[in-house]
Amino acid sequence: MAIANSEDGAVEQHDDLTIRLDAGGWGWTWSADDDGRLHQVGLGPSGADAALDVDAIWYPDAHPTWGGPDPVRPPALRITHADGTTTTRLRLHGVERESGPDNDDEIVRIVTTDEVFAFRAKFCARTHRASGVLEQWIEVDHEEDGPVTLWDYDSIAPAFLIGPEARVTQFGGAGWADEWAWTTEQLTPGTKVLDSLGGVQPHLQRSPVLMIEPNGPADEASGEVIGCSILWGGNTRFAADVRPRSGEQARDLRLRVGANPLGAHYVLDPGRTFTSPVVAWTWANGRQELTDRFHAWTRARVLRDPDRTRPIVANNWESTFFDFDEQRIVGLIDRAADVGADLFLLDDGWFGTSSPRDDDDAGLGDWEPDRRKLPGGLAPLIDAAVDRGIRFGIWVEPEMVNPDSDLFREHPDWVIRDRREPREHRNQFALDPLVDEVRDFEVAVFDRVLAGASGTSYVKWDANRPVTDPGSRALRNDRQSNSWVDWVHATWEVMERVAAAHPDVELMLCASGGGRTDHGTLRWFHEFWTSDNTDPVTRVRMQWSCGHWFPASAMAAHVTAWGGRPLPFACAVALSGRFGFDLDLAALDEADTAVCSRSVAVARRTQDLVQHGRLRRLVSPVADGDRSRAALAYIDPASDRAVVFCYQIEDSAAPPPDLLIDGLDDATNYDVTITDLTTNPRPVGRLSGAELGDGALVWDLTRATTAQVIEVSAARVVHRT
Ligand code: DGJ
């Protein structure tokens, strides 16, 4: 379709001016007014069926532009046109609908053009009705006489009424090792901006997900909850603009969601298309439904090999850091096999020849084994793993370079920088993925490392610094601000190429912990490193938050010594995620080794439930009031089996909570076992689903940092071994 505008009289008015989108359990309706301007007529659970009670013009703008009908509210799309004009007024031009990738799904593009300029914006949506999560984004192109500049380019901008008690929940804290901190606050008049910066690992500051309870506090089972996730491996922004309504308690909220445009205005040449990040969102009844929807959609549309049960990983990072040699690693591989792990993961520090990687200040970029530490290279380690019947995995950080490295000495011009001297962060620079040779190099890192480590079937992909000096020599001087957006696409291209070239290699996504945990980047990975903070006390709450959005199969959770907590408690916390160890297994005494082996046995019996079952949250560690305890369950789809994790996080004077294990079949009898991991599970009898749902098991923990793992199996089900 050529771009047409009213000046040449070629605007193709759409016959039916009302566009409905059924997202699966909720949706929206847009309608064009007599001038072709789009308004949001309906949104929410019955939004796709909304009737036009009055002319469309009386409804809010569907996606406000600067210079549009509402001059006193912030726009979601703000452009400077080629001739310097700063306003944009869009009219409906047509609607394109095609079938989506799954049965019953569709992709809709609502095409608009500017009244005056040869400028086009498409408002795009892809349904996933099976889950009720809707993906939306915008596409912009033009045929103006020169480049246009995009200053704001939000992916969605819904408007809705909220009550006086409306709340917003964000996830993120102080940065490194403080991911997924839960903060709920009331939405009051004004604009609340929740954003992130830093380019490579922005989600360390704030995860790109947001929850809004428009009518005040919701709970697991009821109350409206809107959940949004920005699929963007870069800086993100949520902006909630709340305005009072005269004489009413209700307020107007305009929510703008997308890439963070700060410093990232995009200069778009004629004939090129700008595509915003996808925002995936849903309008649920209760937090359980929000999670059910996001988990189903993540499995269907995001995760690689979603049905493959993830391995029990033993990593060496926390036990050795950079200080190891072949003998030490072979010893750890042996111990990993002894406790029953599936895979040994060799972390940072195995490479560097002329600049050995003895610390984080050298070697990054030189992906050859350090022969001082590993005289036989990686082969003897892989042989040791194979001999013991476990898999081998390896750590790489392909996008980074230490100044003290052969790579930097050969290619000092490959790093991200502006015109100043680049600044080091963790003694390293980030490579510029907009340079073609850099992308090829990054892809080749995997080819080279995997070729030299034949038999390796798992790679942890790390990235340990933010962008501090934005700029790219691959971009013209007047396009430098495009780098923030272009880097994400270039990095994703590298990830896509790596995943395609090594389809059988499992990939873990890591960036100084969870600095890249978003549903966009995750598409090329099997799992992510949730946080470097592995203190189980913190982890209960982090995993609680993260689990609202991501299934446990993706959420790596390793037992470490962080926080000095009792080992059974640390194991119980890790067992509710993708279980693994990052402990010096060779230094454990007999009792602790037994705890680890017992935990592996629990993982073997329960990991299919944890990774593929339905998450039910029973006792919240983040709710207002008592935050001292947590309990959650995973239940198989047939309600035959469940595993319940109970955590006494802190001492508490509050009365013990009811342990209502609902979601089982009321009429079925279940065999129940309980363990605190200091002993093997002990049978506690047979209870019906109705009894378990009614509190037949009581909270039985009193001391801080203790836990119980409760396994429940329908009496006819044979235990897995
Ligand atoms: C940061 C990661 O989060 C850690 O697990 C570890 O891999 C280090 N990087 C290694 O440098």
XYZ file of C-alpha atoms and ligand atoms in Angstrom:
732
model
C 0.000 0.000 0.000
C 1.509 3.366 -0.987
C 1.337 6.066 1.630
C -1.487 8.411 0.772
C -2.773 11.525 2.494
C -5.641 13.918 2.269
C -3.706 16.461 0.222
C -3.898 14.273 -2.837
C -7.363 13.140 -1.868
C -6.280 9.513 -1.763
C -7.195 8.559 1.794
C -8.877 5.208 1.585
C -11.609 5.387 4.193
C -12.213 2.093 5.825
C -15.761 0.857 5.228
C -16.386 -0.341 8.726
C -14.957 2.302 11.000
C -15.107 0.122 14.079
C -12.283 -2.336 14.723
C -12.663 -5.006 17.384
C -9.955 -7.147 18.843
C -10.765 -10.244 20.860
C -7.625 -11.070 22.852
C -9.118 -14.130 24.580
C -11.191 -13.245 27.644
C -10.748 -9.525 27.104
C -10.053 -7.138 24.263
C -10.631 -3.703 22.852
C -12.615 -1.755 20.309
C -11.327 1.168 18.328
C -13.483 3.316 16.118
C -12.783 6.164 13.727
C -14.656 9.454 13.993
C -15.953 11.360 10.974
C -12.448 12.703 10.329
C -10.926 9.233 10.388
C -9.239 9.713 13.783
C -9.118 6.617 15.924
C -10.661 6.457 19.373
C -10.614 3.740 21.988
C -14.268 2.848 22.498
C -13.819 -0.182 24.704
C -11.098 -1.929 26.693
C -11.083 -4.730 29.227
C -13.064 -7.925 29.841
C -15.935 -6.863 27.575
C -13.853 -4.386 25.595
C -14.142 -6.244 22.294
C -17.946 -5.981 22.381
C -18.195 -2.336 23.402
C -21.127 -0.462 21.913
C -20.754 3.097 20.696
C -23.157 4.976 22.952
C -22.121 8.299 21.485
C -20.117 9.377 18.445
C -16.572 7.997 18.386
C -15.151 11.474 18.779
C -16.241 11.515 22.438
C -13.994 8.587 23.358
C -10.284 8.913 24.219
C -7.685 8.906 21.453
C -6.621 5.385 20.614
C -2.911 6.252 20.505
C -2.328 9.974 21.121
C 0.105 11.861 18.921
C 1.751 15.189 19.572
C -0.493 17.695 17.857
C -3.477 15.354 17.989
C -6.870 16.242 19.431
C -5.695 16.356 23.051
C -2.986 19.003 23.374
C -2.752 18.874 27.184
C -1.737 15.236 27.625
C 1.538 13.533 26.806
C 1.641 11.781 23.429
C 2.570 8.179 22.765
C 3.908 9.063 19.323
C 5.880 12.275 18.812
C 7.598 13.004 15.527
C 9.485 15.857 13.931
C 8.706 15.625 10.252
C 11.234 16.210 7.493
C 10.264 19.858 7.112
C 10.501 20.546 10.851
C 6.797 20.247 11.642
C 6.376 18.790 15.119
C 2.756 17.722 14.942
C 1.238 14.508 13.658
C -2.445 13.837 12.997
C -3.318 10.369 11.895
C -6.386 9.090 10.065
C -7.531 5.573 9.532
C -6.430 4.284 6.149
C -7.279 0.609 6.318
C -7.093 -2.549 8.373
C -5.057 -5.609 7.474
C -5.999 -8.896 9.125
C -4.214 -12.194 8.662
C -4.266 -15.509 10.454
C -1.826 -15.827 13.297
C 0.580 -18.679 13.846
C -1.823 -20.626 16.054
C -5.358 -21.773 15.359
C -7.876 -19.068 15.890
C -5.240 -16.344 16.231
C -4.782 -13.321 14.090
C -2.438 -10.494 13.339
C -4.124 -7.153 12.887
C -2.520 -4.035 11.486
C -4.519 -0.824 11.726
C -3.000 1.440 9.128
C -3.112 5.200 9.603
C -1.612 8.028 7.611
C -0.952 11.633 8.474
C -3.429 14.213 7.213
C -0.649 16.166 5.526
C 2.566 14.161 5.377
C 3.457 10.965 3.550
C 3.843 9.363 6.941
C 2.290 6.114 8.056
C 1.843 4.475 11.456
C 0.515 0.966 11.826
C -0.911 -0.174 15.144
C -0.252 -3.872 15.217
C -1.552 -6.691 17.384
C -1.063 -10.434 17.480
C -3.420 -12.488 19.590
C -2.715 -15.630 21.588
C -6.259 -16.434 22.582
C -5.330 -19.708 24.202
C -3.624 -17.736 26.972
C -5.288 -14.328 26.776
C -1.987 -12.487 26.339
C -2.020 -9.928 23.558
C 1.114 -8.710 21.767
C 1.092 -5.157 20.425
C 3.584 -2.900 18.714
C 3.733 -0.058 16.212
C 5.388 0.177 12.809
C 6.241 3.533 11.322
C 7.440 4.436 7.829
C 7.277 7.420 5.529
C 8.110 8.918 2.149
C 8.841 12.459 3.256
C 11.560 14.557 1.646
C 14.138 13.682 4.271
C 14.461 11.830 7.561
C 11.889 12.206 10.304
C 12.791 11.993 13.998
C 10.813 9.839 16.411
C 10.986 11.282 19.937
C 8.379 9.104 21.593
C 7.372 5.748 20.186
C 5.372 3.837 22.760
C 4.057 0.439 21.768
C 0.714 0.749 23.554
C -1.159 3.650 25.081
C -4.436 2.377 26.541
C -6.731 4.712 28.470
C -8.990 3.479 31.241
C -10.771 4.516 34.387
C -9.264 3.637 37.729
C -10.722 3.809 41.201
C -9.285 5.885 44.056
C -7.598 2.786 45.506
C -5.900 1.784 42.222
C -2.404 0.409 42.681
C 0.680 -0.220 40.625
C 3.324 -2.856 41.322
C 6.837 -2.599 39.939
C 9.708 -5.063 40.243
C 13.251 -3.928 40.896
C 15.442 -2.425 43.545
C 18.881 -0.963 43.970
C 20.473 -2.589 40.914
C 22.907 -5.515 40.954
C 21.776 -8.371 43.222
C 18.505 -6.598 43.975
C 16.359 -7.699 41.044
C 12.665 -8.407 41.431
C 12.104 -6.367 44.605
C 8.340 -5.979 44.915
C 6.921 -2.467 45.382
C 3.214 -1.759 45.381
C 1.903 1.772 45.717
C -1.235 3.711 45.100
C -1.718 5.453 41.773
C -2.350 9.100 42.488
C -2.788 12.049 40.118
C 0.335 12.951 38.186
C 2.616 11.056 35.847
C 4.513 8.141 37.318
C 7.439 7.071 35.148
C 9.051 3.694 35.795
C 11.986 3.280 33.489
C 15.409 1.744 33.087
C 18.686 2.788 31.472
C 22.070 1.228 30.777
C 21.447 -0.555 27.497
C 23.012 -3.961 28.099
C 21.602 -4.941 31.493
C 18.851 -2.423 32.227
C 16.601 -4.953 33.920
C 19.009 -5.006 36.853
C 17.389 -1.734 37.814
C 13.810 -2.526 36.979
C 12.302 -5.571 35.341
C 10.289 -4.583 32.276
C 7.006 -5.844 33.707
C 4.246 -3.998 35.523
C 1.040 -4.886 37.283
C -1.896 -2.502 37.745
C -4.929 -3.159 39.923
C -7.321 -0.542 38.504
C -10.001 -0.981 41.160
C -7.775 -1.383 44.176
C -6.271 -4.444 45.814
C -6.879 -7.705 43.995
C -5.976 -11.109 45.362
C -5.015 -14.402 43.790
C -8.557 -15.353 42.886
C -10.339 -12.102 42.135
C -10.049 -8.440 41.349
C -8.997 -6.926 38.055
C -5.271 -7.085 37.338
C -3.592 -5.688 34.250
C -0.155 -7.134 33.525
C 2.297 -5.785 30.939
C 5.673 -7.015 29.784
C 7.971 -5.137 27.402
C 9.817 -7.502 25.078
C 12.919 -5.395 24.860
C 16.560 -6.120 25.608
C 17.246 -2.453 26.180
C 15.992 0.526 28.104
C 12.282 0.495 28.853
C 9.643 2.904 30.130
C 6.210 2.712 31.693
C 4.475 6.066 32.112
C 1.164 6.201 33.968
C -0.558 9.559 33.585
C -3.370 9.851 36.141
C -5.884 12.716 35.996
C -8.776 13.426 38.351
C -12.296 13.604 36.929
C -14.354 16.534 38.014
C -16.836 15.584 40.723
C -16.034 11.880 40.517
C -13.984 9.455 42.553
C -12.808 7.659 39.436
C -9.726 8.897 37.646
C -8.469 8.719 34.074
C -5.319 6.737 33.470
C -3.345 6.815 30.252
C -0.644 4.155 30.345
C 2.196 4.463 27.853
C 4.511 1.489 27.519
C 7.511 0.822 25.318
C 11.209 1.403 24.787
C 12.680 4.234 26.810
C 13.243 7.059 24.312
C 15.557 9.028 26.633
C 18.615 9.932 24.569
C 17.295 7.499 21.998
C 15.363 9.618 19.508
C 15.278 7.689 16.275
C 16.154 9.277 12.940
C 14.220 7.397 10.279
C 15.040 7.696 6.594
C 12.353 7.582 3.894
C 11.515 4.055 2.848
C 12.749 2.528 6.138
C 10.466 1.019 8.777
C 10.779 1.589 12.508
C 9.292 -1.223 14.588
C 8.731 -0.633 18.273
C 9.220 -3.366 20.881
C 6.339 -5.740 21.354
C 4.397 -5.230 24.564
C 2.594 -8.344 25.782
C -0.285 -7.684 28.133
C -3.427 -9.062 29.600
C -6.432 -8.038 31.643
C -7.017 -10.764 34.203
C -9.329 -11.570 37.054
C -6.986 -12.149 40.002
C -3.238 -12.652 40.103
C -3.529 -16.407 39.567
C -5.104 -15.788 36.186
C -2.436 -13.239 35.319
C 0.238 -15.852 36.041
C -1.607 -18.680 34.274
C -1.819 -16.483 31.211
C 1.778 -15.310 31.206
C 3.102 -18.813 31.836
C 1.009 -20.301 29.023
C 2.027 -17.571 26.615
C 5.719 -17.737 27.638
C 5.724 -21.479 26.991
C 3.909 -21.110 23.681
C 5.578 -18.036 22.229
C 8.826 -17.352 24.074
C 10.799 -20.230 25.569
C 12.916 -22.568 23.508
C 12.022 -26.245 23.941
C 9.393 -25.409 26.558
C 8.499 -29.032 27.225
C 12.062 -30.187 27.787
C 12.765 -30.657 31.486
C 15.773 -28.572 32.384
C 18.857 -30.230 33.887
C 20.062 -30.077 37.483
C 23.106 -27.850 37.064
C 26.211 -27.709 39.256
C 28.160 -24.486 38.683
C 31.609 -23.633 40.050
C 31.416 -19.824 40.147
C 30.582 -19.184 43.808
C 32.967 -21.860 45.021
C 36.073 -21.064 42.956
C 35.600 -17.701 41.252
C 38.703 -17.411 38.994
C 40.877 -19.619 41.149
C 40.902 -23.178 39.800
C 42.874 -25.675 37.791
C 42.072 -28.906 36.014
C 42.365 -31.015 39.144
C 40.002 -28.815 41.124
C 37.401 -28.782 38.359
C 37.619 -32.537 37.817
C 37.099 -32.913 41.567
C 34.014 -30.730 41.408
C 32.703 -32.655 38.399
C 33.102 -35.843 40.428
C 31.231 -34.391 43.375
C 28.504 -33.001 41.107
C 28.010 -36.501 39.706
C 28.072 -37.969 43.224
C 25.208 -35.786 44.437
C 23.263 -36.527 41.264
C 23.522 -33.376 39.133
C 22.858 -33.678 35.386
C 25.365 -31.135 34.183
C 28.540 -29.388 35.302
C 28.833 -25.741 34.266
C 32.334 -24.246 34.087
C 32.002 -20.522 34.728
C 34.231 -17.497 34.090
C 38.042 -17.787 34.247
C 38.857 -20.730 31.936
C 40.332 -18.701 29.061
C 42.962 -16.095 28.203
C 46.419 -16.910 26.923
C 48.643 -13.833 26.676
C 46.338 -12.084 29.167
C 45.182 -14.884 31.461
C 41.826 -14.501 33.147
C 42.901 -14.631 36.786
C 40.604 -11.798 37.685
C 38.002 -9.719 35.893
C 40.654 -7.330 34.568
C 42.141 -9.438 31.743
C 41.506 -11.954 29.029
C 37.921 -11.200 28.098
C 37.669 -11.607 24.330
C 40.412 -14.251 24.010
C 38.401 -17.454 23.900
C 41.229 -19.975 24.107
C 41.659 -22.099 27.241
C 44.275 -20.875 29.712
C 46.840 -23.708 29.510
C 48.328 -22.821 32.880
C 45.061 -23.763 34.558
C 43.883 -26.287 31.986
C 46.952 -27.836 30.330
C 44.846 -30.209 28.266
C 42.305 -27.529 27.386
C 38.651 -28.318 27.958
C 38.749 -31.888 26.617
C 39.842 -33.565 29.891
C 37.017 -31.804 31.738
C 34.447 -32.949 29.223
C 35.900 -36.454 29.365
C 35.610 -36.377 33.148
C 31.966 -35.349 32.880
C 31.225 -37.998 30.264
C 32.986 -40.641 32.361
C 30.744 -39.764 35.265
C 27.650 -39.748 33.065
C 26.883 -36.038 33.270
C 26.801 -33.236 30.717
C 29.220 -30.346 30.387
C 28.424 -26.661 30.005
C 30.528 -23.547 29.661
C 30.378 -19.794 30.332
C 31.030 -17.109 27.726
C 30.654 -13.350 27.567
C 30.909 -12.837 23.806
C 29.939 -9.168 23.659
C 32.673 -7.864 25.947
C 36.402 -7.221 25.980
C 39.028 -6.331 28.567
C 41.516 -3.664 27.447
C 44.132 -6.178 28.560
C 43.387 -8.745 25.861
C 44.638 -9.678 22.421
C 41.205 -8.889 21.026
C 41.339 -5.290 22.201
C 44.947 -4.889 21.136
C 43.950 -6.013 17.637
C 40.594 -4.235 17.442
C 40.511 -1.191 19.722
C 37.918 0.296 17.384
C 35.352 -2.451 18.034
C 34.070 -1.069 21.328
C 30.955 0.965 22.003
C 32.065 4.537 22.507
C 31.323 8.144 21.740
C 34.101 10.555 20.763
C 35.612 10.567 24.221
C 37.869 7.940 25.684
C 35.643 4.993 26.553
C 35.226 4.309 30.246
C 35.831 0.915 31.752
C 33.202 -0.769 33.839
C 34.172 -3.993 35.635
C 37.484 -3.409 33.804
C 35.859 -4.065 30.450
C 34.287 -2.494 27.381
C 31.208 -3.584 25.457
C 31.733 -4.500 21.819
C 29.661 -2.608 19.272
C 27.225 -5.035 17.644
C 26.427 -2.534 14.887
C 29.848 -3.221 13.396
C 29.405 -6.163 11.004
C 32.702 -7.854 11.929
C 31.771 -7.628 15.624
C 28.531 -9.508 15.101
C 30.386 -12.126 13.076
C 33.029 -12.364 15.799
C 30.397 -12.834 18.510
C 28.700 -15.622 16.589
C 32.099 -17.191 15.933
C 32.904 -17.182 19.670
C 30.301 -19.913 20.050
C 31.489 -21.834 17.017
C 35.062 -21.695 18.260
C 34.369 -22.497 21.895
C 32.020 -25.355 21.062
C 34.405 -26.754 18.444
C 37.185 -26.790 21.047
C 34.908 -28.338 23.635
C 33.243 -31.112 21.716
C 30.401 -32.633 23.696
C 29.427 -29.364 25.397
C 25.654 -29.099 25.403
C 24.962 -26.028 27.546
C 26.235 -22.437 27.441
C 25.770 -19.615 29.936
C 25.792 -16.315 28.013
C 26.773 -13.448 30.304
C 27.096 -9.660 29.883
C 28.604 -7.757 32.765
C 28.553 -4.050 32.106
C 26.128 -1.334 31.082
C 26.610 1.146 28.243
C 28.138 4.350 29.574
C 29.440 6.109 26.442
C 26.760 5.596 23.804
C 27.770 5.816 20.181
C 28.656 3.709 17.196
C 31.128 4.168 14.412
C 28.720 2.184 12.245
C 26.226 5.047 12.395
C 26.435 8.461 10.767
C 27.058 11.386 13.103
C 23.451 12.488 12.866
C 22.187 8.967 13.634
C 24.127 8.319 16.876
C 20.981 8.352 19.009
C 19.620 5.442 16.929
C 22.213 3.230 18.562
C 20.067 2.423 21.628
C 17.410 0.815 19.457
C 19.702 -0.596 16.784
C 21.937 -2.317 19.355
C 19.029 -4.364 20.618
C 18.173 -5.584 17.136
C 21.836 -6.277 16.348
C 22.285 -8.216 19.594
C 19.136 -10.196 18.919
C 20.473 -10.980 15.439
C 23.586 -12.480 17.063
C 21.461 -14.481 19.491
C 19.248 -15.726 16.686
C 22.246 -16.817 14.624
C 23.805 -18.618 17.591
C 20.578 -20.427 18.440
C 20.106 -21.448 14.810
C 23.695 -22.649 14.459
C 23.611 -24.709 17.677
C 20.038 -25.934 18.005
C 20.942 -28.707 20.446
C 22.839 -26.522 22.866
C 20.844 -25.274 25.831
C 21.393 -21.568 26.495
C 21.199 -19.714 29.778
C 20.608 -15.953 29.622
C 22.595 -13.973 32.196
C 23.722 -10.375 32.580
C 25.350 -9.737 35.959
C 22.449 -11.808 37.236
C 19.007 -11.055 35.829
C 20.028 -7.963 33.851
C 18.506 -9.273 30.642
C 15.447 -11.104 31.857
C 12.754 -10.013 29.439
C 10.344 -11.964 27.291
C 11.928 -10.556 24.123
C 15.526 -11.577 24.686
C 14.500 -14.889 26.232
C 13.260 -16.153 22.849
C 16.694 -17.589 22.032
C 17.262 -19.130 25.443
C 16.063 -21.986 27.603
C 16.407 -20.293 30.964
C 17.877 -17.287 32.753
C 20.069 -16.642 35.755
C 17.538 -14.961 38.019
C 19.967 -12.942 40.140
C 23.471 -13.095 41.533
C 21.771 -12.724 44.882
C 21.314 -16.311 45.989
C 20.694 -15.637 49.669
C 17.664 -17.899 50.055
C 15.894 -15.382 52.263
C 16.017 -12.813 49.458
C 15.446 -15.475 46.826
C 12.079 -16.549 48.229
C 10.776 -13.061 47.516
C 12.623 -12.633 44.212
C 11.361 -15.944 42.872
C 7.885 -15.082 44.107
C 7.899 -11.877 42.029
C 9.615 -13.390 39.009
C 7.275 -16.388 39.075
C 4.338 -14.104 38.400
C 5.670 -13.730 34.844
C 7.988 -16.632 34.061
C 7.540 -20.385 34.573
C 9.972 -22.027 36.984
C 11.547 -24.020 34.133
C 13.229 -20.790 33.043
C 14.136 -19.476 36.486
C 17.548 -20.877 37.457
C 17.861 -21.211 41.226
C 21.083 -22.557 42.694
C 21.977 -23.513 46.223
C 24.890 -21.376 47.404
C 26.471 -20.335 50.670
C 25.262 -16.740 50.243
C 23.844 -15.370 53.467
C 25.203 -18.269 55.534
C 21.726 -19.813 55.811
C 21.090 -23.423 56.797
C 21.689 -25.695 53.820
C 18.285 -27.473 54.006
C 16.561 -24.091 53.749
C 18.767 -23.032 50.805
C 18.014 -26.322 49.038
C 14.279 -26.025 49.644
C 14.245 -22.526 48.138
C 16.209 -23.596 45.059
C 13.935 -26.614 44.595
C 11.038 -24.323 43.748
C 12.919 -23.035 40.680
C 15.122 -24.714 38.084
C 17.236 -26.489 40.678
C 21.025 -26.499 40.818
C 24.104 -25.929 42.951
C 26.782 -23.277 43.086
C 28.497 -24.674 46.161
C 31.905 -26.105 46.867
C 30.527 -29.627 46.800
C 34.008 -31.022 47.460
C 34.172 -29.222 50.818
C 30.842 -30.423 52.215
C 30.787 -32.679 55.240
C 28.810 -35.899 55.278
C 25.624 -34.400 56.678
C 25.555 -31.564 54.144
C 26.329 -33.936 51.304
C 23.351 -36.013 52.393
C 21.147 -32.902 52.343
C 22.278 -32.210 48.777
C 21.700 -35.791 47.626
C 18.296 -35.829 49.309
C 17.429 -32.555 47.573
C 18.439 -33.993 44.224
C 16.146 -36.940 44.902
C 13.309 -34.511 45.633
C 14.161 -32.602 42.449
C 14.044 -35.820 40.414
C 10.563 -36.602 41.724
C 9.195 -33.063 41.496
C 10.974 -31.226 38.684
C 8.326 -32.081 36.110
C 5.737 -30.504 38.418
C 7.866 -27.467 39.220
C 8.837 -26.849 35.631
C 5.656 -27.760 33.798
C 2.914 -27.740 36.420
C 0.555 -24.985 37.447
C 1.939 -22.568 40.028
C -0.394 -21.787 42.952
C 0.679 -19.170 45.450
C -0.573 -20.004 48.934
C 1.108 -17.700 51.489
C 2.635 -14.442 50.304
C 6.014 -13.129 51.501
C 5.413 -9.751 49.871
C 1.855 -8.954 50.954
C 1.151 -6.084 53.292
C 1.455 -7.169 56.900
C 3.244 -10.413 57.773
C 6.112 -10.984 55.345
C 7.797 -13.698 57.378
C 6.496 -16.757 55.558
C 5.829 -18.046 52.085
C 4.197 -21.093 50.587
C 3.652 -22.094 46.989
C 2.603 -25.226 45.168
C 2.999 -26.714 41.730
C 0.219 -28.991 40.567
C 0.193 -31.237 37.532
C -2.491 -30.561 34.914
C -4.397 -33.750 35.793
C -4.394 -32.794 39.519
C -2.769 -36.142 40.293
C 0.319 -34.790 41.978
C 1.531 -31.652 43.667
C 4.545 -30.364 45.503
C 4.185 -27.673 48.144
C 7.052 -25.548 49.448
C 6.671 -23.862 52.835
C 9.245 -21.335 53.978
C 9.579 -19.745 57.391
C 11.738 -16.845 56.266
C 11.972 -14.890 59.497
C 10.864 -15.336 63.071
C 7.289 -14.235 63.420
C 4.898 -13.362 66.191
C 1.982 -13.557 63.772
C -0.319 -16.588 64.023
C 0.545 -19.356 61.558
C -1.239 -18.980 58.227
C -3.799 -21.458 56.945
C -2.227 -23.883 54.541
C -4.964 -24.240 51.963
C -3.618 -26.485 49.224
C -6.321 -25.877 46.677
C -6.383 -26.832 43.021
C -6.428 -30.595 43.707
C -9.358 -32.863 42.994
C -11.693 -32.751 45.993
C -12.823 -36.359 45.636
C -9.390 -37.907 45.150
C -7.356 -39.315 48.019
C -3.723 -38.305 48.111
C -0.719 -39.824 49.841
C 1.242 -37.083 51.563
C 4.895 -37.001 52.556
C 6.797 -34.190 54.256
C 10.493 -33.452 54.566
C 12.536 -30.581 55.911
C 15.461 -32.071 53.967
C 17.376 -32.997 57.112
C 15.730 -36.417 56.852
C 14.063 -38.367 54.077
C 10.404 -37.609 53.366
C 8.113 -39.159 55.956
C 4.607 -40.295 55.077
C 1.942 -38.399 56.998
C -1.095 -40.238 55.740
C -3.767 -40.107 53.102
C -5.948 -37.031 52.686
C -8.586 -36.066 50.167
C -8.205 -33.080 47.871
C -11.081 -31.437 49.752
C -9.282 -31.911 53.068
C -6.017 -30.554 51.720
C -7.867 -27.566 50.313
C -9.519 -27.034 53.651
C -6.396 -26.781 55.793
C -5.961 -30.411 56.887
C -2.211 -29.785 56.920
C -1.275 -27.041 59.347
C 1.671 -24.669 59.176
C 4.374 -26.534 61.053
C 7.385 -24.228 60.963
C 8.449 -21.839 63.698
C 12.158 -21.133 63.362
C 13.509 -18.658 60.810
C 15.152 -20.173 57.725
C 13.469 -23.545 57.955
C 11.390 -25.136 55.239
C 9.177 -28.062 54.404
C 8.654 -29.813 51.103
C 5.309 -31.578 50.931
C 4.727 -34.109 48.172
C 1.193 -35.096 47.328
C 0.285 -37.986 45.005
C -3.096 -39.398 44.145
C -3.258 -42.778 45.840
C -3.314 -44.584 42.498
C -0.257 -42.745 41.109
C 3.082 -44.529 41.228
C 5.926 -42.275 42.440
C 8.429 -41.232 39.833
C 11.983 -42.241 40.576
C 27.952 -12.557 36.562
C 27.077 -13.768 36.700
O 25.815 -13.384 37.136
C 27.741 -14.742 37.645
O 26.907 -15.854 37.845
C 29.077 -15.168 37.080
O 28.870 -15.886 35.898
C 29.935 -13.942 36.833
N 29.250 -12.947 36.056
C 31.217 -14.326 36.149
O 31.967 -13.243 35.811
